[in-house]
Coordinates of C-alpha atoms in Angstrom, one line a residue:
Chain H
Q112 CA -61.9 -3.6 -28.1
V113 CA -61.7 -3.5 -31.2
Q114 CA -60.4 0.2 -33.3
L115 CA -60.7 1.0 -36.3
V116 CA -58.6 4.3 -37.0
Q117 CA -58.5 5.5 -40.4
S118 CA -56.7 7.9 -42.6
G119 CA -56.2 10.0 -46.0
G120 CA -58.9 11.7 -47.7
G121 CA -59.1 15.0 -47.8
V122 CA -59.6 17.7 -51.0
V123 CA -59.2 16.6 -54.2
Q124 CA -59.6 18.0 -57.7
P125 CA -61.8 15.3 -60.1
G126 CA -60.1 12.9 -62.0
R127 CA -57.4 12.4 -59.3
S128 CA -56.1 10.3 -56.7
L129 CA -56.4 9.2 -53.4
R130 CA -55.6 6.6 -50.9
L131 CA -57.4 5.7 -47.6
S132 CA -56.1 3.6 -45.0
C133 CA -57.8 1.6 -41.6
A134 CA -55.5 0.5 -39.0
A135 CA -57.3 -2.2 -37.1
S136 CA -56.2 -3.3 -33.2
G137 CA -58.4 -5.6 -30.7
F138 CA -58.9 -8.8 -33.0
N139 CA -57.8 -11.2 -34.9
F140 CA -57.2 -8.8 -38.6
S141 CA -56.2 -12.0 -40.6
V142 CA -59.4 -13.9 -40.2
Y143 CA -62.2 -11.8 -41.2
G144 CA -63.1 -9.3 -44.1
M145 CA -63.3 -5.8 -44.6
H146 CA -65.7 -3.8 -46.5
W147 CA -65.7 0.0 -47.2
V148 CA -69.0 2.1 -47.2
R149 CA -69.6 5.2 -47.6
R150 CA -72.7 8.5 -47.3
A151 CA -72.6 11.1 -49.5
P152 CA -74.2 14.4 -48.2
G153 CA -77.7 13.9 -47.6
K154 CA -78.3 10.2 -48.5
G155 CA -77.9 6.7 -47.1
L156 CA -75.7 4.3 -46.0
E157 CA -74.2 2.9 -50.0
W158 CA -71.7 -0.1 -49.5
L159 CA -68.6 0.2 -51.7
T160 CA -66.8 -2.6 -51.8
V161 CA -65.3 -6.2 -49.7
I162 CA -62.4 -8.0 -49.2
S163 CA -61.8 -11.5 -47.8
Y164 CA -59.7 -12.0 -45.3
D165 CA -56.5 -13.4 -47.3
G166 CA -57.7 -11.1 -50.2
S167 CA -57.8 -13.4 -52.6
Y168 CA -60.8 -12.6 -53.8
M169 CA -63.0 -8.8 -53.8
F170 CA -66.2 -7.9 -55.1
Y171 CA -67.1 -3.9 -55.8
A172 CA -69.9 -2.0 -56.1
D173 CA -70.5 -1.4 -59.9
S174 CA -70.8 2.4 -58.9
V175 CA -66.7 2.4 -58.0
K176 CA -66.4 -1.0 -60.1
G177 CA -62.8 0.1 -62.4
R178 CA -61.8 2.4 -60.2
F179 CA -61.6 1.9 -56.7
T180 CA -59.4 -0.7 -55.7
V181 CA -59.4 -2.1 -52.3
S182 CA -56.3 -4.5 -50.6
R183 CA -55.4 -5.4 -47.4
D184 CA -52.0 -6.1 -45.5
N185 CA -52.3 -8.3 -42.5
S186 CA -48.6 -7.9 -41.5
K187 CA -49.6 -4.5 -40.8
N188 CA -53.5 -5.0 -39.3
T189 CA -54.6 -2.2 -42.1
V190 CA -56.7 -2.2 -45.0
Y191 CA -56.6 0.3 -47.9
L192 CA -59.0 2.0 -50.7
Q193 CA -57.2 3.7 -53.6
L194 CA -59.7 5.8 -54.9
D195 CA -59.0 6.8 -58.6
G196 CA -60.5 8.6 -61.1
L197 CA -62.3 10.7 -58.9
R198 CA -65.9 12.2 -59.7
V199 CA -67.6 15.3 -57.9
G200 CA -70.1 12.6 -57.6
D201 CA -67.8 10.4 -54.5
T202 CA -68.0 13.1 -52.4
A203 CA -68.6 11.2 -49.4
V204 CA -67.3 10.3 -46.1
Y205 CA -65.6 7.0 -45.9
Y206 CA -65.9 4.3 -43.5
C207 CA -64.0 1.2 -43.1
V208 CA -65.8 -1.9 -41.3
K209 CA -65.3 -5.1 -40.1
G210 CA -67.1 -7.7 -41.1
Y211 CA -68.9 -10.0 -39.0
S212 CA -71.1 -13.7 -39.6
R213 CA -71.7 -11.6 -43.0
S214 CA -73.0 -8.9 -41.9
I215 CA -70.4 -5.7 -40.5
D216 CA -70.3 -4.3 -37.0
F217 CA -67.4 -2.6 -36.1
W218 CA -66.8 1.1 -37.9
G219 CA -64.2 3.2 -38.1
Q220 CA -64.5 6.9 -37.4
G221 CA -65.4 8.2 -41.4
T222 CA -63.1 10.0 -43.3
L223 CA -64.4 13.1 -45.4
V224 CA -63.2 13.1 -49.0
T225 CA -64.7 15.9 -51.2
V226 CA -64.1 16.1 -54.5
S227 CA -64.2 19.5 -56.4
S228 CA -62.6 21.7 -58.6
Chain P
D135 CA -79.6 -5.0 -57.0
V136 CA -81.6 -5.7 -53.9
V137 CA -83.9 -3.0 -53.0
L138 CA -84.4 -2.2 -49.7
T139 CA -87.2 -0.2 -48.7
Q140 CA -88.2 1.0 -45.0
T141 CA -91.1 2.5 -43.5
P142 CA -91.9 4.9 -41.6
L143 CA -88.8 7.5 -42.2
S144 CA -89.7 9.6 -40.1
S145 CA -91.1 8.4 -36.4
P146 CA -91.9 10.0 -34.0
V147 CA -92.1 8.2 -30.0
T148 CA -92.9 8.7 -26.9
L149 CA -90.6 7.3 -23.9
G150 CA -91.3 4.3 -22.7
Q151 CA -93.8 3.3 -25.3
S152 CA -92.3 0.7 -28.0
A153 CA -91.5 1.1 -32.0
S154 CA -91.6 -0.3 -35.2
I155 CA -89.7 -0.6 -37.9
S156 CA -90.1 -2.4 -41.4
C157 CA -88.2 -3.6 -44.0
W158 CA -89.1 -4.6 -47.3
S159 CA -87.0 -6.1 -49.7
S160 CA -87.2 -6.4 -53.3
Q161 CA -85.8 -9.8 -53.5
S162 CA -85.7 -12.9 -51.0
L163 CA -82.8 -12.4 -48.7
V164 CA -82.3 -15.9 -48.0
H165 CA -79.0 -17.6 -48.9
S166 CA -78.0 -20.6 -50.6
D167 CA -77.0 -21.4 -47.1
G168 CA -80.5 -21.4 -46.1
N169 CA -80.2 -17.9 -44.0
T170 CA -81.9 -14.7 -44.4
Y171 CA -79.1 -12.1 -44.2
L172 CA -80.7 -9.7 -42.6
S173 CA -79.4 -7.0 -40.5
W174 CA -80.4 -3.7 -38.8
L175 CA -77.9 -0.9 -37.7
H176 CA -78.1 2.1 -35.7
Q177 CA -76.6 5.6 -35.8
R178 CA -77.2 8.2 -33.2
P179 CA -76.3 12.2 -34.1
G180 CA -72.4 12.2 -34.7
Q181 CA -71.7 8.9 -34.4
T182 CA -71.0 6.2 -36.4
P183 CA -73.5 3.1 -36.9
R184 CA -73.4 0.2 -35.1
L185 CA -74.7 -3.2 -34.9
L186 CA -77.9 -4.5 -33.7
I187 CA -79.0 -7.2 -35.0
Y188 CA -77.9 -9.5 -38.3
K189 CA -79.8 -12.8 -39.7
V190 CA -82.8 -11.4 -38.5
S191 CA -83.3 -12.0 -35.1
Y192 CA -79.8 -12.6 -33.7
R193 CA -79.0 -9.6 -31.3
F194 CA -75.5 -8.2 -31.6
S195 CA -73.4 -8.2 -28.4
E196 CA -74.3 -5.8 -25.8
V197 CA -77.5 -5.5 -27.5
P198 CA -79.9 -4.7 -25.2
D199 CA -83.3 -7.4 -25.4
R200 CA -85.5 -4.1 -25.8
F201 CA -84.4 -4.7 -29.4
S202 CA -85.6 -7.5 -31.1
G203 CA -85.8 -8.0 -35.0
S204 CA -88.5 -10.5 -36.8
G205 CA -89.4 -11.6 -40.3
A206 CA -88.9 -14.0 -43.0
G207 CA -88.2 -13.8 -47.1
T208 CA -88.8 -10.2 -47.8
D209 CA -90.8 -8.6 -44.9
F210 CA -88.7 -7.7 -41.8
T211 CA -89.8 -6.0 -38.8
L212 CA -87.4 -4.4 -35.9
K213 CA -89.0 -3.8 -32.8
I214 CA -88.2 -1.1 -29.8
S215 CA -89.2 -1.6 -26.8
R216 CA -89.6 0.9 -23.8
V217 CA -87.9 3.5 -26.0
E218 CA -85.1 5.3 -24.0
P219 CA -83.8 8.3 -25.1
D220 CA -80.3 6.9 -25.8
D221 CA -82.2 5.9 -28.9
V222 CA -83.0 8.1 -31.2
G223 CA -81.0 8.3 -34.3
V224 CA -81.4 6.6 -37.3
Y225 CA -82.5 2.9 -38.0
S226 CA -81.3 1.0 -40.9
C227 CA -81.8 -2.7 -42.8
M228 CA -78.9 -3.8 -44.7
Q229 CA -79.0 -7.0 -46.9
S230 CA -75.8 -9.4 -47.3
A231 CA -77.4 -12.5 -48.8
Q232 CA -75.9 -11.2 -51.9
F233 CA -73.7 -8.3 -53.6
P234 CA -73.4 -5.7 -53.9
Y235 CA -75.0 -5.1 -50.2
T236 CA -77.4 -2.5 -49.9
F237 CA -78.8 -0.4 -47.0
G238 CA -82.9 0.4 -46.4
Q239 CA -83.2 4.8 -46.7
G240 CA -83.4 5.0 -43.1
T241 CA -85.6 5.6 -40.3
K242 CA -85.2 8.7 -38.1
L243 CA -86.1 7.8 -34.5
E244 CA -87.7 10.8 -32.7
I245 CA -88.1 11.4 -29.6

C-alpha cells in the first residue's frame, strides 16, 4: 500500500531553516509528481509546490517562492522541502502528497513546523 | 489565483439522509486539454485528507458510490447519499486546472 513517511520539522526561530523529508513506498515513485501542502492553525489547506516525476520542473505558490525549495531523489524514493527564511506565518502542519491524474491522492502523516522566537 | 468558495461552511445532517456541498470557482476550471480539474477531499477528525472525487465526477479508488460529484465550468457539487457516521469531517474542493492549485475553505459535516 502507498505510504508517505515524513520527517523533519520542529521549532525554529524566524529567519532560520529546516528541511522536511518524505520517504515513499508502495508505488513507483519515479513516475509521479509530488506535492507539498500545508495547513496553518485555524486555516484551510494551502498548496505550496509540486515537483515533476523526474525533477525537471517545479512550481511554487507565491507565498513561498524564493524561500522554499522542493527536490527529490528517485534513487531513495524521497522528496524534500527545504524551508529557508522562515517566518512566523509559516507555522503549519506540512504534508507531502502524491500526485494523481493532475490531482493529489495519498498524503503523508504531516509534520508540524513552528516558527517562533 | 483561482478562488474557490464553498457553501455551506457547516452542514448538520441526519444519518441516512443526503447532503450536498457546493463549490464555486472564480474562473473556469476547464484545462486546455479539455478536462475539468476539480477534486473533492475528505478529512476525518485526527486523520489526513483523502481523495474522494477527481476531474469533477470520477470516484477515487475504494470510494463508495454514495459519493458523487457533478458540475461544469465554475459550478460544482458533491453529493453524499445515505450519510453514515464515518462521513463526518471536513470536505474541501480543490482546483488543479492551473497553478497554484487552490482549495475551498472547507465544509464541516456534522451528524
